[in-house]
Structure formats: structure tokens, C-alpha cells
Amino acid sequence: MNPVTIKKVVIALISLSGLGCYAQNQTNNFSIKKSKPVNLVNVFLGSSGDHGQMSPAASYPFSMLSIGPQTYPKTHTGYEFLAKKFIGFTHNRFEGVGCQGSGGNILIKPFLGDDPEKSILIKTSEKAGPGFYEVGFENKIKASFAVLGNAGKHVYQFPKGKKGFYLDLGYAFNGAFVSEEHQMNKNAIGGRVDSKTTCGAGKYRIYFYLELAGNAEWTKQQDHTLISTLANDATSAEINIAFSSVSVEAAKASLNKSTYEKLKAQSSIDWNTNLSKIAVEGNLEDAKLFYSLLYRTMQSPYVISEPNGNYRNTKGEIHQSKDLRYNGWAIWDNYRTQLPLLSIIAQDRYSGMVNSIADLYNSGKKDYATQNEPSNTVRSEHAIVVLLDAYRKGYPVDFSKIADSLVKEVDGLDYKSPDKALESSYDNWALSEIFGILKIKEKADYYRNKALDYKKYWNKDFKDLKRRDVDQMQARGLYQGTIWQYRWFVPYDFKGLVELDGGEKAYLANLDEFFERDLYNHANEPDLQVPLMYNITKEGYKSQYWMHQLAADTVIQNYFNDNSRGIGSYIGKIYKNQPQAYLRTMDDDAGAMSAWYIFTASGFSPACVGWPIYYLNVPLFPSLTYQLPKGKVFTIEVENFSPKNKYIKDVFLNGKAYIKNYITQEDINKGGVLKIVSSAVPVKSSATENWISSITP
């Protein structure tokens, strides 16, 4: 047998074994009518090794404060599931991002005896869920944490004897600490901490206020470290803490002195409300994976405004806004999936997010970070595409106020490498569309022509697939990925891409080869849209196959996120509900990869960010319901549901035959029922109306 045939046999055998497990679990189903999604979330998913870069820290939806364990050894978020030794607990981390992670400010370590360094914390038990984290140690110390909004609480249980807390205000992941200032007042400390952002590109400042309950006082040890000694007969202690991007006074006002149980319970209620925005009906184990990943899509960006509307922009200036303001961006990673998902399930927040992104242009936006960020952040390339996308989904964006800044950004884009040429062309297309919205035809035409220049770059580097380096990572100066993986990145002009590739027949042949040779890389984002790209042809059933395969079945992956091609293939599932989830080296990237799964499991995925269009596939559940504003709901139902039925036979929208291979944001927001009739046999001669992006005026 040839290698392709062997591969198909291996996948078929593994898939059959998986189907047996599925059949056994059919009697154990989940329904939101009987159970709470919050109780299904596994916060330890992706918290071991280089398999997601996530942590089990106590967190709250879109809060800059998250209290989590700092282990030795650690992963990107300061925690390794398999590690037994704890260094202490820190108060922020950017979940799922690369560059060795960032955050880890304000380390607190409980200790026994006189010397914190000699008091070793060895884990014996731990428990965590949305909003809380609890751990027990060999020395009989127990620690519990809960977060509600930008406020949190530590609760400790101690044995009798000498004990206390060690506090390091100069701690941060990967040596990112820059400076701090603080004031002590007996049992309370208030101040600010400056640290380098993700990848060390800029700096952020957080204001904090923490208070140790009782009569214990803090005493200075060294420049940035303090100690508090507790009474020998004390068996418990509490610390309240809050963060702000505005001031110490604002942080102090946010302290929540309610009991641990009340904070934990309210955080759980609020998490459940957010998770219930999508109600799935189906297999319990699948529902656990779904809600564990949905949880990860709601941790950033971070709320940076106070109840009175005050917030700091990226110049460090205090401004005021009627809506919530956000910071903490990973747009280059999650503009494809997480932000579009939030545009549906967090519509009450999304306007504030969009206004916050637009405000970056008023305060000196950079691709990575400024020197005055109000929170930890990553990067913001393609923010212009997100703003265009939001506008077309009905969110107000005043482009006229930021047009000059958009022009400045796009005119300064880089075309030095093949990947950057295609990425930059995407932003030129978005700017052209924005000037079209503003009815400034001359500029719309100018930037449309600049976007069309992608064709010369594509012909130069991506057309010829016979060159020896086309499957090599970082060939020809690519930042990430291969020529094969990047050649498909023309989401705004699929029509033109097919023409460049020699017509539909040649395009399909190349797309088939791409997947047959396992050249696709789900460990990173550059080719994330490619499984959807059969939808612009008559062979859309192949997109339906690959979306299902990548989300829920066995795949073969050769490429990784460390810019390597593995010596041996990875064969198995990508999405797994376990600490060693995801592929090796695969980051969740602030919910980007989790949101990809949520879309695929729901049966629709963004076709091209910038257009409010979603391609259809067969969902992974018999039924999903999206809760929308004004009491509306959008339900996706699957007829003939089965793991074997990966293909769409028919579609009905509100009881009427639906012949399109896509739906729009407007369709979703209207509410109703989308019924997808599934089949184990592909419809190889599709008569659907296909959406194909085109750059023509």
C-alpha cells in the first residue's frame, strides 16, 4: 500500500475504536435544563507541558485579576499540572499565549517556621473550577482563592506554631519585572507594579491594594519583599486584594470583604450565566470538553474601567467612558475566531471591546505594546479588520475619527517577506472597504489596488509548488509556517486566488494535496482557515469532512508551533479534555483555538473576518442554542445525528429549505431554528449557493 492508503487505514481503525466508546456513552447525556455548564468545566485542561499554555487559576470573565499557583517547574502560565513543588501564588497571567508567557505579578507564599525559603510547599491535593482554586500541602497548609470582578480573596488554614506570609512585589514571569512603588499601613499595602508585556515588547502598569485580615502587620525585608508573621496559635488567615488600571484608591474601593464561600458562589453564578449563552444538548463527555473550551474564550480582553467610567488609555492618560473599556489584546491570534465568537455571545460587551480597539488608534497604537499599557497585552495586528467586521455586524464604529491613524498604520506595513506581504494586503483591503463606507472613492480605489498587489507577491512566492523549500518551516524569511501553509491566506479574494492557482480544477488538486500530505498545521494559526476553503467550490463536502475531523476525530500532524516539522507524526485527536490537551507546542492563544472548536462544534465558522459570513458544517451535538439579546434564541438542530454523519444533506432555516452553504450574522441575530440534515455519505454534486469573497468593487 502507498503511504496515503496506509494513513487512511490507520485513521479508520482508530476512528472505529472511538465510535465504540461514543456508543457506550449515549445513555449519559447533558442537558442545560437539568445541569449547570459551570460544573462541567475542567480548568486543568491544557495546563501540562506545552499543550495549550493554560492554568487553573481562579478567574472571572474578562478580569485582569487571576489568582493562581506558581510551581517549580512551570509552564508559560506559571503552573505545571505534574509539578508538586509550589513557589507561591501570583495574581495575573495571560492565558494561552507564547513567548514564555507573561504576568505573574505579586507573589505571596505562606510559610511555616522562621524562614520562608526553608518552608517547602509540596502539593498533596488540589481542586479548582471557574472562579476558584484550592490546594493542600504536605506541611498541612491549605490555601483557597476566589475571584469576583477585579477583586479576590486568599484563605489559608495553618497548623499551630510559627508561620507567616512572604510577599514579593518584584516577582514576574521570565524576569519581566521593571519597577514598583508601595505604601504600607500596618496590615495593608497599596501601590503599583510595572512589568514588561508579553514578549517584552512594551510595559504595563497595575495598581493594587491588599489587606491582611486581623492584627498582623507587614514588615519590610528587602527592596521589594515583605514578611508578615502570624500568631503561633492562629490556624487561619485571609488576604483581600484588588487590581485597577486607574489608581490605588480605585483598587482599594474594589476590595470585596465578603466570605470566601460567598465570593466563590457568586463567581460561579456569573460564570454559569456567561457559559449558558450557548446551551448544548448531547453526550456528557463532549459537553465537558465544549464548556471547558468555551470558558477559555471569556478570560480576555480585560475590563480596565472603573464603576465611575474612569480608565487609562495606552498613553497612561485617564479618560472616561459610558461603556466598559478593555485592554489585553492578542488580535493577531484571535481575530479569526475568539473575537467573532464574542461578537455573538457577548453582544452586551462587544461594543465596549470594539470602542476600546478603536481607541488604540487615538492613543498611539503599535503592533505589539506601548510603554504605558493599562494591563498585560500581546499584539494587535489586523485590528483594522476587526473594526470592519464589527461595523458590518451592526456595531457602531466612527471611522471618520480614526481614518488618519488607520492610514498611517496601513501605509507603514511591511512587505519584506512573503507572509507579511499577504498579511499587509489584508489590511489594505480592509482600509479600502472602510473608505468605501465613508464614501471616499479615490482612497477606496487606491487601497483596493494596493490590496490587489498581493497577486504579484503570490505569483512570485506561492504559485510554484515544485520548489524544494515549499514545505519547510520559515523558508524565505517566513515568520511562521511554510509556503504551502501561507499560500491560502487571501481570505478577502478567494475568487482571485482560484484564478491565480489555475482555475478551480487546479485549485482543488492543490488543496487535496495539501491535506493528503498532512501539510496543514493546526498547532498554529497561519493556515487555520484552509479547512473551510473547499466551500468556494462544488466540493464543499470536503470542508465538512475536515472540520469534523480536526475537531473531533483522529488526524495526522507533522508541523508544530516551535517552527519545526516533527521527525515522527502525531496521530490522534487535537482537542482532548485533559492536562496534556492539544498538540505539542500548540498555544490556545487567548482563546483563539478554543473558539475555533466552539464554532466548529456549533456548525458554523467565520468565512472571512471583515464580512459577517459563516460557512456551515455538521455540528458536534444534536442541538445547540445561542442566547441572544432581547430574549431571542438561535437554535441549530441536527437530524440523523451520529459521529459517522459528517456531511450536510439538506438545510432548513425556520422550516424553509435553505440552499446556501453559509449563514450571516443577521440570520443568527434574528433568532430561529437552523436544521441541518446530516449524512454519512457526502453530497458530491452540490447545488448550494456558495459565498465566495472577491475584491472587485
XYZ file of C-alpha atoms in Angstrom:
697
model
C 0.000 0.000 0.000
C 1.162 3.564 -0.649
C 1.629 5.999 2.299
C -1.711 7.756 1.700
C -3.587 4.423 1.758
C -1.791 3.319 4.949
C -2.665 6.645 6.570
C -6.361 6.215 5.740
C -6.407 2.680 7.161
C -4.784 3.839 10.434
C -7.261 6.682 10.806
C -10.199 4.396 10.017
C -9.159 1.845 12.679
C -8.659 4.491 15.362
C -11.947 6.167 14.419
C -13.847 2.877 14.709
C -12.490 2.292 18.209
C -13.584 5.799 19.137
C -17.110 5.184 17.840
C -17.446 2.223 20.189
C -16.729 4.471 23.162
C -19.242 7.014 21.879
C -21.985 4.402 21.637
C -21.401 3.327 25.234
C -21.773 6.921 26.431
C -25.053 7.699 24.692
C -27.027 6.967 27.848
C -25.046 9.636 29.692
C -26.204 12.884 28.108
C -26.088 16.513 29.172
C -28.930 18.996 29.092
C -28.755 22.555 30.360
C -32.310 22.061 31.583
C -31.032 19.616 34.202
C -27.422 20.628 34.889
C -25.212 23.720 35.004
C -22.453 24.255 32.425
C -20.167 25.731 35.087
C -19.997 22.315 36.777
C -18.642 20.724 33.600
C -15.624 22.986 33.146
C -12.225 21.355 33.566
C -9.860 24.242 34.325
C -6.886 21.849 34.246
C -7.316 21.283 30.509
C -4.140 22.365 28.724
C -2.214 23.012 31.941
C 0.577 20.473 31.473
C 3.638 20.784 29.293
C 3.436 22.720 26.060
C -0.152 21.713 25.310
C -2.188 24.905 25.434
C -0.376 27.138 27.951
C -3.389 27.395 30.251
C -3.686 27.469 34.031
C -6.286 26.534 36.666
C -6.057 29.978 38.291
C -9.144 31.414 39.955
C -10.529 33.884 37.427
C -13.614 35.870 36.473
C -14.968 36.718 32.994
C -12.700 39.350 31.404
C -10.950 40.209 34.681
C -7.293 41.321 34.793
C -7.000 39.618 38.189
C -6.481 35.868 38.339
C -5.016 34.177 41.395
C -3.073 31.081 40.558
C -0.313 28.745 41.661
C 3.328 29.249 40.801
C 5.012 25.839 40.563
C 8.506 24.521 40.059
C 8.969 23.684 37.276
C 6.478 25.891 35.496
C 4.938 26.356 32.061
C 4.001 29.626 30.355
C 1.316 30.481 32.923
C 3.474 29.714 35.949
C 1.833 26.342 36.591
C 2.578 22.756 35.603
C -0.068 20.146 36.414
C 2.507 17.428 37.116
C 4.660 19.613 39.387
C 4.497 19.008 43.133
C 6.591 21.897 44.441
C 4.935 25.309 44.766
C 6.797 28.615 44.987
C 3.675 30.565 45.917
C 0.728 32.282 44.273
C 0.612 35.138 41.770
C -2.171 37.418 40.607
C -2.226 37.663 36.818
C -1.294 35.716 33.718
C -2.217 35.953 30.036
C -3.763 32.564 29.349
C -2.572 30.541 26.389
C -0.022 32.896 24.832
C 3.509 32.276 23.619
C 6.860 33.989 24.272
C 7.165 32.014 27.534
C 4.038 33.689 28.865
C 3.651 36.915 30.839
C 2.239 38.195 34.096
C 2.957 36.552 37.428
C 2.896 39.746 39.473
C 2.795 39.998 43.284
C 3.898 36.627 44.628
C 2.572 35.549 48.033
C 3.916 32.469 49.796
C 2.539 31.075 53.053
C 5.275 29.516 55.197
C 5.904 27.684 58.436
C 8.776 28.465 60.814
C 11.046 31.500 60.673
C 12.492 31.263 57.149
C 10.238 31.325 54.036
C 12.984 29.747 51.917
C 13.215 26.707 54.161
C 9.452 26.160 54.232
C 8.724 23.866 51.279
C 5.257 23.600 49.749
C 4.632 20.124 48.298
C 1.197 19.581 46.760
C -0.935 16.727 48.087
C -4.345 17.716 46.740
C -5.986 20.368 44.591
C -9.392 21.311 43.314
C -10.450 24.123 41.006
C -13.258 25.419 38.849
C -14.361 28.692 37.266
C -13.756 31.370 39.892
C -11.819 29.368 42.494
C -8.676 27.341 43.184
C -7.875 25.236 46.269
C -4.735 23.279 47.198
C -3.369 21.303 50.153
C 0.290 20.727 51.046
C 2.298 18.104 52.940
C 3.016 20.592 55.742
C -0.742 20.833 56.443
C -1.159 24.325 54.953
C -4.296 24.633 52.866
C -4.909 27.564 50.528
C -8.116 28.665 48.758
C -8.677 31.530 46.328
C -11.725 33.130 44.742
C -12.048 36.000 42.263
C -15.079 38.204 41.631
C -14.615 41.087 39.212
C -11.211 42.677 39.796
C -11.246 41.633 43.461
C -10.043 38.407 45.041
C -9.623 36.627 48.343
C -6.977 34.302 49.813
C -7.991 31.960 52.642
C -5.369 29.834 54.444
C -5.532 27.087 57.020
C -2.375 26.567 59.120
C -1.201 24.183 61.818
C -0.316 25.804 65.151
C 3.232 27.120 65.532
C 5.383 29.741 63.842
C 4.047 30.868 60.456
C 3.552 33.831 58.157
C 3.455 35.225 54.635
C 6.271 36.170 52.304
C 5.366 38.857 49.744
C 7.465 39.649 46.664
C 6.288 42.750 44.792
C 9.186 42.403 42.361
C 8.164 38.991 41.066
C 7.073 38.477 37.459
C 7.379 35.692 34.904
C 10.603 35.473 32.919
C 12.304 38.430 34.573
C 9.705 40.862 33.240
C 9.561 42.988 36.399
C 10.506 46.639 35.834
C 9.702 48.627 38.983
C 7.242 49.071 41.833
C 6.185 51.559 44.471
C 4.160 50.789 47.562
C 2.988 52.234 50.841
C 2.439 50.164 53.993
C -0.133 50.834 56.663
C 0.122 48.064 59.256
C -1.801 45.169 57.684
C -2.428 46.872 54.316
C -0.263 47.604 51.286
C -1.149 49.706 48.260
C 0.918 50.545 45.234
C 1.689 49.958 41.599
C 3.797 47.452 39.652
C 5.327 47.970 36.202
C 6.295 44.940 34.134
C 7.160 44.083 30.569
C 4.285 42.860 28.422
C 4.140 39.560 26.564
C 7.310 39.035 24.511
C 8.828 42.025 26.356
C 7.614 44.425 23.678
C 6.250 47.141 25.986
C 5.284 47.808 29.594
C 2.072 47.678 31.594
C 1.162 49.124 34.979
C -1.252 47.679 37.501
C -2.392 49.353 40.716
C -3.149 47.089 43.662
C -4.371 47.137 47.205
C -4.080 44.155 49.543
C -5.120 43.765 53.130
C -4.228 41.027 55.597
C -7.159 40.455 57.940
C -6.531 40.690 61.668
C -3.773 42.290 63.711
C -0.752 41.034 61.772
C 1.431 43.683 60.142
C 3.738 43.748 57.155
C 7.424 44.499 57.668
C 9.992 45.289 55.004
C 12.597 42.642 54.309
C 14.427 43.880 51.194
C 13.648 46.431 48.466
C 10.627 44.596 47.052
C 9.966 41.874 49.616
C 7.986 41.932 52.845
C 7.041 39.495 55.580
C 4.105 39.233 57.930
C 4.322 36.965 60.971
C 1.136 35.438 62.332
C 0.400 34.482 65.928
C 1.582 31.000 66.895
C -1.919 29.908 67.855
C -3.539 31.246 64.662
C -4.932 28.469 62.455
C -6.393 30.608 59.671
C -5.708 33.819 57.767
C -7.273 35.847 54.979
C -5.929 38.311 52.430
C -8.161 40.538 50.314
C -6.728 42.007 47.135
C -7.963 44.077 44.199
C -6.494 45.429 40.964
C -7.129 48.596 38.987
C -5.672 50.191 35.891
C -6.536 53.646 37.258
C -5.250 54.130 40.814
C -4.520 52.607 44.205
C -7.648 54.327 45.535
C -9.768 52.621 42.875
C -8.221 49.256 43.747
C -8.929 49.832 47.434
C -12.546 50.739 46.674
C -12.904 47.434 44.800
C -11.866 45.234 47.748
C -14.533 42.661 48.495
C -14.570 41.531 52.134
C -17.390 39.036 51.766
C -16.705 35.487 52.875
C -14.779 33.129 50.650
C -17.855 30.978 50.113
C -19.928 33.976 49.027
C -17.289 35.138 46.534
C -16.838 31.637 45.195
C -20.595 31.113 44.861
C -21.223 34.444 43.123
C -18.305 33.944 40.748
C -19.704 30.516 39.883
C -23.147 32.022 39.233
C -21.683 34.692 36.960
C -19.538 32.177 35.099
C -22.579 29.958 34.633
C -24.567 32.868 33.208
C -21.841 33.505 30.654
C -21.324 29.846 29.779
C -25.074 29.385 29.356
C -25.020 31.780 26.396
C -24.637 28.534 24.418
C -26.757 25.588 25.554
C -25.690 22.228 24.144
C -27.699 19.038 24.286
C -25.848 15.769 23.837
C -23.141 13.451 25.073
C -21.898 14.417 28.550
C -18.184 13.929 27.825
C -18.470 16.057 24.687
C -20.306 18.722 26.685
C -17.498 18.763 29.265
C -14.951 19.449 26.528
C -17.200 22.081 24.938
C -17.730 24.108 28.118
C -14.100 23.749 29.203
C -13.103 25.384 25.916
C -15.924 27.950 25.951
C -14.623 29.036 29.385
C -11.265 29.870 27.772
C -12.856 32.241 25.252
C -14.053 34.559 28.057
C -10.880 35.322 30.015
C -9.585 38.225 27.918
C -9.622 41.054 26.931
C -9.655 42.580 30.403
C -12.037 45.169 31.848
C -9.885 48.220 32.660
C -12.551 50.797 33.522
C -13.900 51.578 36.977
C -17.587 51.795 38.004
C -17.438 55.588 37.534
C -16.240 55.138 33.924
C -12.616 56.124 34.506
C -9.931 54.207 32.614
C -6.395 54.738 31.380
C -5.569 54.605 27.691
C -2.308 53.341 26.206
C -0.700 56.728 26.805
C -1.360 56.363 30.521
C -3.952 59.155 30.436
C -7.161 58.947 32.468
C -10.331 59.164 30.371
C -13.972 58.403 30.982
C -16.414 56.256 29.062
C -20.055 55.272 29.450
C -19.359 51.723 28.287
C -16.831 49.296 29.735
C -13.334 49.659 28.384
C -10.999 46.755 27.717
C -7.335 46.022 27.137
C -5.208 42.893 26.868
C -5.191 42.064 23.174
C -3.989 39.075 21.190
C -5.672 40.172 17.983
C -3.210 38.662 15.507
C -4.004 35.322 17.145
C -7.706 35.556 17.922
C -9.200 37.933 15.349
C -10.056 34.843 13.300
C -12.175 33.101 15.934
C -12.401 34.398 19.517
C -13.433 37.970 18.725
C -16.039 36.868 16.132
C -17.421 34.456 18.734
C -17.671 37.246 21.315
C -19.495 39.350 18.724
C -22.295 36.773 19.025
C -22.251 35.533 22.613
C -21.103 38.718 24.383
C -23.072 41.348 22.493
C -23.600 43.342 25.693
C -19.815 43.694 25.983
C -18.678 43.711 22.380
C -19.436 47.374 21.700
C -17.093 48.282 24.546
C -14.436 45.973 23.118
C -14.797 47.496 19.661
C -14.633 51.048 21.043
C -11.556 50.061 23.047
C -9.839 48.738 19.914
C -10.747 51.909 18.012
C -9.379 53.949 20.918
C -5.967 52.338 20.417
C -5.679 54.458 17.280
C -6.310 57.619 19.305
C -3.501 56.860 21.735
C -0.676 55.696 19.523
C -1.394 52.091 18.552
C 1.524 49.788 17.847
C 1.524 46.209 16.574
C 2.680 44.939 19.938
C 2.539 47.179 23.019
C 3.204 50.723 24.136
C 5.243 51.705 27.188
C 2.061 52.642 29.092
C -0.357 49.735 28.768
C -3.141 49.640 31.390
C -2.890 45.845 31.569
C -0.897 42.970 30.245
C -1.279 42.607 26.479
C 0.195 40.809 23.458
C -0.322 42.207 19.962
C -2.889 43.968 17.804
C -2.175 43.388 14.108
C -5.356 43.211 11.992
C -7.274 45.419 14.433
C -8.495 47.277 11.335
C -10.062 44.046 10.062
C -11.802 43.526 13.413
C -13.263 47.039 13.275
C -14.554 46.500 9.733
C -16.019 43.159 10.780
C -17.744 44.713 13.791
C -19.208 47.536 11.701
C -20.705 45.066 9.238
C -22.215 43.165 12.146
C -24.060 46.256 13.311
C -21.671 47.606 15.930
C -21.141 51.377 15.623
C -17.631 52.424 14.615
C -16.816 56.068 13.873
C -14.218 55.506 11.158
C -14.015 59.199 10.319
C -12.398 59.947 13.702
C -9.601 57.436 13.260
C -9.191 57.434 9.465
C -5.856 59.260 9.550
C -4.469 56.812 12.094
C -5.696 53.854 10.054
C -3.940 55.273 7.010
C -0.735 55.813 8.959
C -0.777 52.214 10.187
C -1.534 50.665 6.799
C 0.964 52.865 4.948
C 3.654 51.656 7.343
C 3.043 47.940 6.834
C 5.881 45.589 5.973
C 6.131 43.604 2.711
C 9.667 42.276 3.163
C 8.738 38.598 3.487
C 6.101 36.566 1.589
C 3.859 36.105 4.626
C 3.968 39.781 5.587
C 3.075 40.746 2.025
C -0.142 38.728 2.242
C -0.922 39.853 5.802
C -0.403 43.511 4.842
C -2.607 43.130 1.775
C -5.454 42.011 4.042
C -5.266 45.296 5.976
C -5.107 47.289 2.730
C -8.302 45.560 1.640
C -9.954 46.432 4.958
C -8.927 50.083 4.631
C -10.312 50.148 1.094
C -13.641 48.834 2.375
C -13.667 51.422 5.178
C -13.134 54.279 2.718
C -15.950 52.775 0.692
C -18.164 53.010 3.775
C -17.035 56.634 4.203
C -17.827 57.212 0.513
C -14.303 58.434 -0.265
C -13.965 56.704 -3.622
C -10.484 57.884 -4.537
C -8.943 56.445 -1.386
C -11.085 53.317 -1.574
C -9.763 52.671 -5.093
C -6.183 53.435 -4.061
C -6.123 50.931 -1.209
C -8.041 48.360 -3.230
C -5.296 48.492 -5.836
C -2.671 48.179 -3.089
C -4.510 45.136 -1.782
C -4.587 43.665 -5.287
C -0.810 43.819 -5.284
C -0.998 40.576 -3.310
C -1.158 38.895 -6.725
C 2.394 39.830 -7.653
C 3.679 38.596 -4.298
C 1.624 35.427 -4.633
C 2.879 34.708 -8.139
C 6.453 35.284 -7.013
C 6.500 33.021 -3.963
C 3.374 30.880 -3.725
C 2.426 29.778 -7.228
C 5.262 27.362 -7.932
C 4.911 24.355 -5.648
C 7.778 22.433 -7.233
C 10.474 24.437 -5.476
C 12.300 22.410 -2.843
C 11.561 24.655 0.149
C 7.774 24.900 -0.124
C 7.187 22.539 2.813
C 9.936 23.896 5.048
C 9.167 25.972 8.130
C 10.286 29.626 7.903
C 11.553 29.287 4.326
C 12.253 32.582 2.525
C 12.017 34.600 5.726
C 8.550 33.459 6.797
C 7.891 34.318 10.438
C 5.883 31.154 10.978
C 4.618 28.356 8.783
C 5.547 27.142 5.318
C 4.936 28.352 1.776
C 2.289 25.633 1.467
C 0.523 26.841 4.620
C 0.617 30.538 3.751
C -0.331 30.316 0.073
C -4.031 30.150 1.000
C -4.031 33.359 3.020
C -6.132 35.580 0.772
C -9.444 35.429 2.687
C -10.833 38.620 1.107
C -10.352 37.421 -2.508
C -10.928 33.688 -2.823
C -12.211 34.281 -6.341
C -8.926 35.864 -7.360
C -6.927 33.168 -5.580
C -8.617 30.410 -7.593
C -7.797 32.254 -10.801
C -4.151 32.648 -9.760
C -3.954 28.950 -8.958
C -5.010 28.000 -12.485
C -8.759 27.682 -12.063
C -10.993 25.543 -9.876
C -9.640 22.185 -11.045
C -6.019 23.103 -10.304
C -7.035 24.827 -7.072
C -8.840 21.699 -5.866
C -5.924 19.470 -6.839
C -3.541 21.607 -4.783
C -5.938 21.777 -1.859
C -6.340 17.984 -1.952
C -2.574 17.519 -1.989
C -2.216 19.896 0.949
C -4.396 17.694 3.140
C -3.378 14.312 1.708
C 0.264 15.052 2.513
C -0.610 16.323 6.005
C 0.843 19.754 5.295
C -1.839 21.507 7.369
C -0.744 22.783 10.800
C -3.409 23.146 13.489
C -0.751 23.895 16.091
C -0.629 27.475 14.807
C -2.951 29.984 13.120
C -1.490 30.908 9.682
C -3.492 28.244 7.810
C -6.406 27.965 10.235
C -8.957 28.954 7.583
C -7.831 26.390 4.992
C -10.209 23.553 6.017
C -13.063 25.904 5.072
C -11.691 26.683 1.636
C -13.414 23.860 -0.243
C -16.603 25.847 0.387
C -15.858 28.145 -2.549
C -16.013 25.157 -4.915
C -18.520 22.462 -5.821
C -16.739 20.102 -3.424
C -17.812 21.753 -0.181
C -18.324 18.326 1.368
C -14.543 18.139 1.837
C -14.687 21.159 4.149
C -17.416 19.403 6.122
C -15.162 16.360 6.421
C -12.076 18.254 7.558
C -13.856 20.493 10.067
C -15.286 17.401 11.754
C -12.020 15.506 11.533
C -9.915 18.265 13.083
C -12.405 18.992 15.848
C -13.428 15.513 16.917
C -11.555 12.709 15.193
C -8.100 11.353 14.517
C -5.679 13.433 12.495
C -2.058 13.281 11.437
C 0.006 16.361 12.199
C 3.637 16.907 11.235
C 4.129 20.611 11.986
C 4.397 22.321 15.344
C 4.302 25.792 16.844
C 8.037 25.906 17.501
C 8.603 26.278 13.752
C 9.543 22.613 13.431
C 8.483 19.657 11.374
C 8.422 16.608 13.599
C 10.548 13.575 12.886
C 7.576 11.398 13.747
C 3.932 12.219 13.063
C 1.423 12.960 15.765
C -1.595 10.676 15.286
C -4.652 11.262 17.438
C -7.194 13.856 18.486
C -6.277 17.523 18.784
C -8.934 18.546 21.298
C -8.786 16.471 24.477
C -10.217 17.190 27.911
C -7.031 16.558 29.874
C -3.985 18.460 31.160
C -1.921 17.389 28.156
C -4.507 18.681 25.720
C -3.904 19.954 22.196
C -0.890 19.187 20.041
C 2.631 19.511 21.366
C 3.652 23.231 21.298
C 0.089 24.331 20.485
C -0.916 27.531 22.292
C -4.543 28.385 22.939
C -3.585 31.986 22.158
C -6.060 33.814 24.370
C -8.984 31.611 23.369
C -8.260 31.509 19.623
C -8.022 27.729 19.355
C -10.809 27.151 21.861
C -13.116 29.437 19.879
C -12.254 27.546 16.667
C -13.606 24.417 18.328
C -16.733 26.182 19.652
C -17.592 27.425 16.167
C -16.989 24.042 14.548
C -18.987 22.240 17.229
C -21.825 24.727 16.595
C -21.918 24.066 12.855
C -20.760 27.435 11.518
C -17.407 29.225 11.255
C -16.214 32.651 10.032
C -15.633 32.634 6.281
C -13.656 35.894 6.136
C -13.284 38.261 9.066
C -14.444 41.576 7.651
C -17.631 40.042 6.267
C -20.437 38.815 8.593
C -20.486 35.428 6.871
C -20.195 31.911 8.347
C -19.725 28.657 6.425
C -21.793 25.671 7.546
C -20.709 22.227 8.706
C -22.395 19.437 10.672
C -22.382 20.326 14.409
C -20.887 18.012 17.029
C -24.105 17.983 19.077
C -27.704 17.077 18.224
C -28.778 20.535 19.378
C -27.183 23.873 20.353
C -28.989 27.063 21.320
C -27.409 30.540 21.342
C -28.960 33.002 23.790
C -29.184 36.419 22.115
C -30.203 39.910 23.227
C -33.857 40.822 23.719
C -34.780 37.249 24.584
C -34.091 35.853 21.121
C -32.548 32.430 20.612
C -30.858 30.798 17.646
C -31.025 27.013 17.665
C -29.056 24.624 15.485
C -30.590 21.159 15.262
C -29.105 18.093 13.590
C -31.345 15.489 12.014
C -29.847 11.974 11.774
C -27.165 12.950 14.275
C -24.286 10.480 14.536
C -20.486 10.752 14.739
C -20.395 8.964 11.373
C -22.602 11.585 9.732
C -20.110 14.315 8.853
C -21.809 15.614 5.724
C -24.658 18.031 5.065
C -27.524 16.545 3.060
C -30.082 19.354 3.453
C -30.529 22.572 5.407
C -33.694 24.282 6.614
C -33.952 27.736 8.153
C -37.138 28.320 10.139
C -38.799 25.418 8.365
C -37.940 26.511 4.831
C -35.425 24.837 2.524
C -32.149 26.735 2.649
C -29.832 26.337 -0.335
C -26.857 28.434 0.815
C -23.636 26.980 2.222
C -23.419 29.868 4.714
C -25.420 31.964 7.144
C -24.953 35.592 8.154
C -24.703 37.376 11.487
C -28.088 38.885 10.666
C -29.565 35.389 10.291
C -28.217 34.474 13.722
C -29.327 37.685 15.437
C -32.868 37.343 14.124
C -33.171 34.092 16.048
C -34.896 30.983 14.809
C -34.043 27.387 14.013
C -31.391 26.163 11.613
C -31.891 22.454 10.930
C -29.048 20.544 9.330
C -29.849 17.105 7.942
C -26.669 15.061 8.226
C -25.492 12.065 6.258
C -22.661 9.549 6.280
C -22.473 9.939 2.514
C -21.179 13.194 1.020
C -23.217 15.220 -1.435
C -20.565 15.331 -4.139
C -22.527 17.424 -6.591
C -23.653 20.375 -4.515
C -26.218 22.829 -5.853
C -25.839 25.266 -2.970
C -25.328 28.977 -3.385
C -21.704 29.379 -2.331
C -20.292 32.527 -0.792
C -17.013 33.473 -2.458
C -15.070 36.518 -1.345
C -13.971 38.878 -4.102
C -12.040 42.124 -4.137
C -13.912 43.533 -7.125
C -15.713 46.840 -6.432
